[in-house]
XYZ file of C-alpha atoms in Angstrom:
531
model
C 23.368 -1.905 -35.803
C 23.707 -2.640 -39.568
C 20.514 -4.709 -39.493
C 18.723 -1.823 -37.844
C 19.859 0.620 -40.560
C 18.756 -1.778 -43.314
C 15.398 -2.230 -41.625
C 14.879 1.528 -41.341
C 15.755 2.046 -45.010
C 13.374 -0.703 -46.161
C 10.627 0.731 -43.997
C 11.199 4.173 -45.532
C 11.187 2.730 -49.052
C 7.860 0.928 -48.537
C 6.337 4.023 -46.968
C 7.454 6.068 -49.981
C 5.942 3.548 -52.423
C 2.628 3.534 -50.526
C 2.541 7.302 -50.462
C 3.300 7.532 -54.197
C 0.685 4.958 -55.167
C -2.003 6.605 -53.071
C -1.294 10.267 -53.463
C 0.636 11.153 -56.602
C -0.806 13.103 -59.567
C -2.670 10.909 -62.040
C -1.364 12.839 -65.088
C 2.102 11.358 -64.882
C 0.774 7.807 -64.719
C -1.772 7.837 -67.486
C 0.975 8.118 -70.101
C 3.726 6.194 -68.326
C 2.137 2.830 -67.558
C 0.595 -0.019 -69.498
C -1.815 -2.916 -69.157
C -1.719 -6.574 -70.165
C -5.148 -7.803 -71.231
C -4.349 -11.114 -72.868
C -1.095 -12.941 -72.139
C -1.456 -14.896 -75.391
C -1.888 -11.844 -77.549
C 1.204 -11.123 -79.691
C 1.905 -8.852 -82.582
C 4.106 -9.845 -85.489
C 6.206 -7.172 -87.149
C 8.897 -8.049 -89.704
C 8.755 -11.627 -88.433
C 9.672 -10.610 -84.867
C 7.356 -11.400 -81.942
C 6.690 -8.299 -79.804
C 5.248 -7.961 -76.326
C 1.890 -6.116 -76.169
C 3.460 -3.041 -74.586
C 5.945 -2.797 -77.463
C 3.377 -2.962 -80.322
C 2.640 0.120 -82.416
C -0.411 2.247 -81.527
C -3.503 0.944 -83.295
C -6.427 2.241 -81.115
C -7.895 5.711 -81.768
C -9.382 7.615 -78.841
C -11.031 10.947 -78.251
C -8.884 13.212 -76.079
C -9.769 16.254 -74.040
C -7.530 17.653 -71.324
C -5.050 14.748 -71.722
C -4.049 15.132 -75.381
C -0.445 14.291 -76.364
C 1.588 16.612 -78.598
C 0.965 14.495 -81.726
C -2.860 14.561 -81.293
C -4.848 15.754 -84.322
C -8.433 17.034 -84.079
C -8.699 15.803 -80.413
C -7.719 12.336 -81.572
C -4.861 10.293 -80.124
C -3.561 6.765 -80.745
C -2.449 4.112 -78.227
C -1.697 0.416 -77.924
C -3.576 0.288 -74.592
C -6.962 1.779 -73.661
C -9.175 4.770 -74.165
C -10.231 6.390 -70.910
C -12.529 9.018 -69.441
C -11.980 10.508 -65.975
C -13.797 12.805 -63.562
C -12.114 14.224 -60.458
C -12.612 16.839 -57.781
C -9.746 19.245 -57.182
C -8.705 20.512 -53.749
C -10.644 23.744 -54.248
C -13.807 21.760 -55.030
C -13.868 22.236 -58.836
C -15.077 19.235 -60.887
C -12.934 18.408 -63.960
C -13.752 15.879 -66.710
C -11.110 14.650 -69.164
C -10.442 11.830 -71.640
C -7.527 10.482 -73.636
C -5.225 7.573 -74.443
C -3.614 5.236 -71.944
C -0.542 3.157 -72.759
C -0.722 -0.586 -72.384
C 1.914 -0.717 -69.659
C 0.273 -0.492 -66.196
C -3.192 0.240 -67.591
C -4.648 -2.621 -65.508
C -3.899 -0.674 -62.352
C -4.871 2.692 -63.771
C -8.262 1.567 -65.025
C -9.131 0.116 -61.658
C -7.788 3.210 -59.809
C -7.471 3.322 -56.017
C -10.501 3.871 -53.780
C -8.038 5.277 -51.220
C -6.838 8.108 -53.491
C -6.238 11.451 -51.858
C -8.749 13.182 -54.218
C -12.255 12.108 -55.204
C -12.103 10.738 -58.766
C -13.409 7.985 -61.047
C -11.794 6.565 -64.188
C -13.414 4.296 -66.809
C -11.639 2.497 -69.682
C -12.652 0.865 -72.995
C -10.876 -0.645 -76.013
C -12.614 0.261 -79.251
C -12.065 3.317 -81.426
C -13.483 6.519 -79.862
C -15.359 4.464 -77.299
C -14.472 6.911 -74.489
C -16.798 9.524 -76.009
C -19.691 7.433 -74.673
C -18.220 6.954 -71.176
C -19.887 8.983 -68.363
C -17.923 8.414 -65.126
C -19.442 9.787 -61.894
C -17.720 10.875 -58.669
C -17.855 8.475 -55.714
C -19.751 9.645 -52.605
C -17.679 11.638 -50.073
C -15.784 9.301 -47.726
C -16.651 9.337 -44.017
C -13.997 10.225 -41.419
C -13.897 6.572 -40.321
C -13.196 5.419 -43.859
C -10.411 7.949 -44.096
C -8.469 6.169 -41.381
C -9.632 2.565 -41.535
C -7.857 1.334 -44.663
C -4.974 3.732 -44.993
C -1.723 2.083 -43.995
C -0.020 5.440 -44.188
C -2.380 7.151 -41.755
C -2.432 4.162 -39.438
C 1.330 4.292 -39.180
C 1.226 8.039 -38.565
C -1.439 7.711 -35.857
C 0.330 4.807 -34.122
C 3.626 6.705 -34.167
C 1.972 9.824 -32.787
C 0.237 7.774 -30.088
C 3.467 6.115 -29.015
C 5.242 9.462 -28.933
C 2.490 11.106 -26.883
C 2.377 8.230 -24.377
C 6.177 8.271 -24.084
C 6.139 12.009 -23.451
C 3.446 11.626 -20.781
C 5.397 8.858 -19.019
C 8.606 10.885 -19.138
C 6.786 13.952 -17.826
C 5.264 11.962 -14.924
C 8.657 10.424 -14.049
C 10.325 13.825 -14.143
C 7.614 15.362 -12.002
C 7.848 12.514 -9.482
C 11.614 12.917 -9.344
C 11.280 16.673 -8.774
C 8.842 16.080 -5.905
C 11.117 13.453 -4.360
C 14.154 15.724 -4.670
C 12.251 18.638 -3.114
C 11.041 16.507 -0.205
C 14.513 15.080 0.305
C 15.995 18.550 0.355
C 13.300 19.728 2.760
C 13.847 16.675 4.974
C 17.618 17.245 5.076
C 17.056 20.909 5.874
C 14.654 19.935 8.675
C 17.228 17.529 10.085
C 19.821 20.312 10.142
C 17.349 22.568 11.944
C 16.441 19.734 14.313
C 20.078 19.206 15.265
C 20.158 22.838 16.255
C 16.784 22.541 18.008
C 17.899 19.670 20.286
C 21.457 20.462 21.358
C 24.075 17.756 20.973
C 24.692 15.963 24.258
C 21.073 16.032 25.428
C 19.912 12.508 26.371
C 16.355 11.232 26.318
C 16.340 11.150 30.119
C 17.391 14.803 30.228
C 14.642 15.812 27.811
C 11.980 13.861 29.708
C 13.110 15.197 33.081
C 12.933 18.741 31.726
C 9.408 18.165 30.401
C 8.323 16.717 33.761
C 9.670 19.628 35.774
C 8.761 22.529 33.486
C 5.924 21.172 31.356
C 2.429 19.873 31.970
C 3.543 16.353 32.771
C 1.971 15.030 29.596
C 5.240 14.157 27.857
C 7.626 15.865 25.472
C 6.423 18.790 23.314
C 5.148 17.686 19.903
C 7.954 19.442 18.052
C 10.546 17.576 20.121
C 8.702 14.292 19.498
C 8.697 14.796 15.738
C 12.348 15.796 15.821
C 13.291 12.610 17.667
C 11.166 10.474 15.329
C 12.960 11.909 12.271
C 16.391 11.183 13.715
C 15.803 7.563 14.736
C 17.705 4.849 12.879
C 15.965 1.474 12.618
C 18.327 -1.368 13.592
C 16.392 -4.657 13.628
C 12.913 -6.079 14.057
C 12.317 -7.624 17.485
C 8.634 -8.536 17.330
C 5.454 -8.643 15.302
C 1.802 -8.763 16.308
C -1.695 -8.156 15.031
C -1.243 -4.382 15.323
C 2.110 -4.123 13.496
C 5.814 -4.563 14.173
C 8.278 -3.648 16.922
C 11.782 -2.522 15.983
C 14.843 -1.748 18.019
C 16.109 1.653 16.953
C 18.742 4.141 18.002
C 18.587 7.861 18.698
C 21.999 9.450 19.136
C 23.348 6.087 20.302
C 20.522 5.372 22.793
C 18.377 2.290 22.209
C 14.655 2.861 21.777
C 11.699 0.658 20.840
C 9.757 1.721 17.736
C 6.277 0.310 17.392
C 5.213 0.566 13.737
C 1.450 0.224 13.379
C -0.293 -1.124 10.286
C -2.365 1.575 8.574
C -5.490 -0.446 9.433
C -4.644 0.023 13.132
C -4.653 3.810 13.082
C -7.307 3.904 15.812
C -5.035 1.859 18.127
C -2.074 4.156 17.410
C -4.149 7.249 18.066
C -5.603 5.855 21.290
C -2.289 4.628 22.673
C -0.634 7.957 21.855
C -3.493 9.810 23.531
C -3.293 7.669 26.692
C 0.500 7.929 26.970
C 0.291 11.721 26.707
C -2.262 11.944 29.499
C -1.180 14.299 32.269
C 0.750 12.552 35.093
C 0.740 9.285 33.182
C 4.485 8.631 33.518
C 5.297 5.951 36.066
C 8.241 3.579 36.507
C 5.954 0.568 36.010
C 4.244 1.935 32.907
C 6.227 1.663 29.657
C 8.078 4.951 29.180
C 6.664 6.940 26.278
C 9.081 9.046 24.214
C 7.438 10.188 20.996
C 4.765 9.517 18.373
C 4.755 10.570 14.746
C 3.262 9.823 11.333
C 5.657 9.435 8.443
C 4.587 8.931 4.879
C 4.006 10.078 1.334
C 1.081 9.612 -0.988
C 1.871 5.915 -1.439
C 2.686 4.750 2.106
C 2.122 5.794 5.709
C 3.940 4.676 8.852
C 2.485 5.257 12.306
C 5.332 5.362 14.827
C 5.149 5.008 18.614
C 8.574 5.379 20.240
C 9.113 4.090 23.773
C 11.846 2.873 26.109
C 13.591 -0.275 24.937
C 13.717 -3.297 27.277
C 16.013 -6.000 25.981
C 14.511 -8.741 28.180
C 11.305 -8.567 26.155
C 7.855 -9.450 27.410
C 6.948 -11.430 30.530
C 5.753 -14.198 28.189
C 9.208 -14.491 26.560
C 11.010 -14.081 29.889
C 9.131 -16.843 31.729
C 9.607 -19.332 28.897
C 13.363 -19.338 29.394
C 13.800 -18.207 33.025
C 12.850 -19.711 36.393
C 12.115 -17.560 39.432
C 12.864 -17.730 43.109
C 10.548 -16.317 45.752
C 12.207 -12.908 45.766
C 12.138 -12.433 41.976
C 8.508 -13.651 41.892
C 7.449 -11.040 44.434
C 9.484 -8.380 42.647
C 7.730 -9.063 39.361
C 4.252 -9.358 40.878
C 4.567 -6.272 43.070
C 5.956 -4.019 40.311
C 3.186 -5.158 37.933
C 0.597 -4.411 40.642
C 2.096 -0.935 41.130
C 1.750 -0.200 37.414
C -1.838 -1.445 37.314
C -2.704 0.543 40.444
C -1.339 3.724 38.878
C -3.448 3.115 35.771
C -6.644 2.503 37.744
C -6.170 5.411 40.149
C -7.616 8.833 39.417
C -5.451 11.761 40.532
C -7.428 14.876 41.349
C -6.120 18.374 40.771
C -6.051 21.303 38.363
C -4.328 19.012 35.888
C -5.251 15.621 37.254
C -5.014 12.146 35.810
C -8.171 10.208 34.875
C -8.683 6.606 35.929
C -7.702 4.243 33.111
C -8.588 0.594 32.490
C -6.233 -1.427 30.289
C -8.703 -3.956 28.751
C -5.992 -6.186 27.251
C -3.801 -7.291 30.138
C -1.717 -10.402 29.385
C 1.840 -11.610 29.798
C 2.767 -10.420 26.280
C 1.786 -6.853 27.233
C 3.976 -6.779 30.354
C 7.670 -5.992 29.733
C 10.641 -6.944 31.910
C 13.075 -4.188 32.821
C 16.775 -4.721 33.370
C 16.392 -4.489 37.186
C 13.913 -7.397 37.264
C 10.737 -5.316 37.625
C 7.754 -5.057 35.273
C 6.175 -2.294 33.258
C 2.779 -2.429 31.561
C 2.569 -1.735 27.827
C 0.124 -1.679 24.879
C -2.595 0.798 25.816
C -4.342 0.754 22.437
C -7.615 -0.506 23.940
C -7.519 1.523 27.167
C -10.651 3.195 28.547
C -10.636 6.512 30.421
C -13.106 7.717 33.039
C -13.999 11.384 33.325
C -15.259 11.916 36.883
C -16.418 15.484 36.133
C -18.944 14.311 33.547
C -19.217 10.733 34.892
C -18.602 9.466 31.334
C -16.662 6.430 30.153
C -14.378 7.292 27.226
C -14.372 4.078 25.153
C -12.124 4.142 22.033
C -13.692 3.779 18.584
C -11.652 0.701 17.826
C -12.515 -2.536 16.050
C -9.904 -4.431 18.091
C -10.967 -6.607 21.015
C -8.959 -8.044 23.882
C -7.321 -11.472 23.996
C -10.001 -14.144 24.439
C -7.870 -16.355 26.725
C -7.612 -13.537 29.290
C -11.212 -12.271 29.067
C -13.243 -12.071 32.267
C -16.478 -14.100 32.580
C -18.650 -10.997 32.278
C -16.905 -10.088 29.005
C -17.314 -13.594 27.572
C -21.025 -13.856 28.412
C -21.606 -10.187 27.450
C -23.036 -9.164 30.816
C -20.445 -6.407 31.376
C -22.035 -2.989 31.950
C -20.263 -0.835 29.353
C -21.540 2.393 30.894
C -20.035 1.607 34.308
C -16.289 2.224 34.498
C -15.816 -0.057 37.498
C -16.805 -2.985 35.283
C -13.698 -2.456 33.123
C -11.520 -2.156 36.247
C -12.744 -5.495 37.583
C -12.181 -7.175 34.218
C -8.532 -6.033 34.409
C -8.200 -7.612 37.873
C -9.367 -10.993 36.524
C -6.702 -10.835 33.784
C -4.072 -9.818 36.351
C -4.862 -12.937 38.390
C -4.042 -15.105 35.366
C -0.715 -13.273 34.910
C 0.191 -13.965 38.561
C -0.597 -17.664 37.918
C 1.873 -17.685 35.003
C 4.564 -16.187 37.238
C 3.926 -18.583 40.152
C 4.280 -21.676 37.950
C 7.898 -20.693 37.202
C 8.844 -20.199 40.872
C 11.178 -22.951 42.128
C 10.329 -24.447 45.537
C 11.963 -27.607 46.860
C 13.749 -28.014 43.553
C 10.403 -28.361 41.721
C 9.087 -26.058 38.977
C 6.494 -26.403 36.221
C 7.080 -25.681 32.563
C 5.757 -22.371 31.318
C 2.204 -22.573 29.999
C -0.542 -20.127 29.101
C -3.678 -20.036 31.280
C -6.187 -22.806 30.434
C -3.560 -24.524 28.263
C -5.017 -27.938 29.124
C -8.682 -26.945 28.670
C -8.906 -25.035 25.380
C -7.098 -25.121 21.971
C -4.067 -22.946 21.177
C -6.309 -20.336 19.558
C -9.562 -20.635 21.502
C -12.850 -19.205 20.286
C -15.351 -17.268 22.362
C -17.435 -20.432 22.705
C -14.428 -22.437 23.949
C -13.624 -19.869 26.638
C -17.265 -19.280 27.581
C -17.796 -23.003 28.071
C -14.786 -23.341 30.384
C -14.943 -20.038 32.308
C -18.650 -19.179 32.466
C -20.493 -22.494 32.240
C -18.119 -24.892 34.027
C -16.603 -22.159 36.250
C -13.138 -23.649 35.818
C -9.874 -21.847 36.534
C -6.211 -22.687 35.753
C -4.888 -25.813 37.478
C -2.796 -25.232 40.623
C 0.015 -27.593 41.683
C -0.143 -29.241 45.113
C 3.352 -28.008 45.927
C 2.039 -24.447 46.182
C 0.291 -25.271 49.457
C 3.552 -26.435 51.017
C 5.276 -23.072 50.483
C 4.234 -20.026 52.504
C 4.868 -17.497 49.735
C 3.127 -19.498 46.997
C 0.218 -20.203 49.334
C -0.297 -16.472 49.881
C 0.056 -15.864 46.122
C -2.535 -18.593 45.468
C -5.025 -16.949 47.843
C -4.419 -13.602 46.148
C -4.941 -14.874 42.616
C -8.123 -16.758 43.569
C -9.588 -13.502 44.887
C -8.575 -11.810 41.631
C -10.274 -14.296 39.289
C -13.494 -14.706 41.307
C -16.537 -15.229 39.079
C -18.423 -12.328 40.684
C -16.703 -9.029 39.769
C -17.753 -7.438 43.048
C -15.838 -10.114 44.982
C -12.514 -9.321 43.317
C -9.762 -7.290 44.938
C -8.893 -3.779 43.836
C -5.496 -2.974 42.343
C -4.635 -0.946 45.459
C -5.494 -3.890 47.725
C -3.328 -6.213 45.611
C -0.476 -3.715 45.729
C -0.637 -3.433 49.522
C -0.846 -7.206 50.034
C 2.136 -7.870 47.811
C 3.958 -4.923 49.441
C 3.695 -6.595 52.836
C 4.986 -9.857 51.384
C 7.918 -7.978 49.838
C 8.759 -6.435 53.217
C 8.551 -9.806 54.971
C 10.952 -11.310 52.434
C 13.207 -8.231 52.618
C 13.075 -7.818 48.835
C 14.710 -4.669 47.477
C 12.780 -3.068 44.618
């Protein structure tokens, strides 16, 4: 602290000196300073050696405007220099003067400062009355740039002002940002209080959904209720991450929910999936239960939320990796998945009917396992709708594509008719056949079971390209390898026949979702499986 005070005082002292040298009145300096012209020059008086500034005046000069009190007939005496000066006053008047200058400091005075506050010129000489012949002229007016370039004083002032202005701007921006944040926080808290009153305490998600199904349009919860639920959800932990974003397990009033947080680059997927889930009559026990969708954000970040039922068993992919199946559980999984796919593909006619929908990205990672051992189909971000009234296929404006490993031959070789909705339906059936193959591999018969593998695991790399899949599926017409033990079991043999009809190379030869559902339904009845 002491060092800081000393530093401030020194800085003030130097600033004062600079200001005095550059801006003070010349009158007080012409008689109070001296000049040393020759360090060897000495004067002897009474045998004592004197410094030049202490010698008696010996030089006579003409004086006008700067005459001392002892001047006679405009003549003064000095031991320094004679001078003549011209200067411009603040009001613009030009003044010329001459006189005597003491030896002390005359070196500086005769040179003068080009940075003086007023325009002036001073000339010096050192013979008697020599200043009568001097004719000093004013320097040209200084430009604005010159005014600032060399002046330490003005540089310091400008830098200080700049720092102060910038500091004030930063403080103002921070204060404004804080005010906005506080206002939004207050508004958010007020909304939460209103929301608590809007959805009475004790209402469960099932109650809200049942009410919307019975009294609403069948397209899901009202938007206000959805936004209310989204605001009140507490994120607990992340349970998954994919190319679209992240999946979190959250809680709403103690109930577990799944929160799918989309990357901002996947806004089209979020919008499409939200639109599909809110389609009239879309809710089905084998379609992932939709709860709410909302966009949260400020100017700096945006979160796209899709809130659905939470299934702790995870996806079929995760489930099969760590779980083996018996015949009953295999049929239960396959049949429930077929029911969900059939509901998607089926158009329901009526005043408020449901359009036919094709999934376009069916795979084991997009099928979730419910607690009762059945399946539900999820991730509808690439889904396609068919409007029978206008006979138009509603394809989403989305840069995403399906998973290459599960793509049908007509998709890989680009022969799929994009204007014909049935083409998308048949592509889904091919993908469904591969999912059934994944399930069947994990079914134990005779104490034998295969390890879980993805389709074509032994034919293509882990991340296959279009060319890899086209070569295997379209050119060589290969399909996933089937174990010989399947033919020795009645159930697996029937499943094998079913999946082969699903992944047929010709789309027209494939089964429909309804046919698959009925076939598996009969097998479920024969095995007396309770679903």
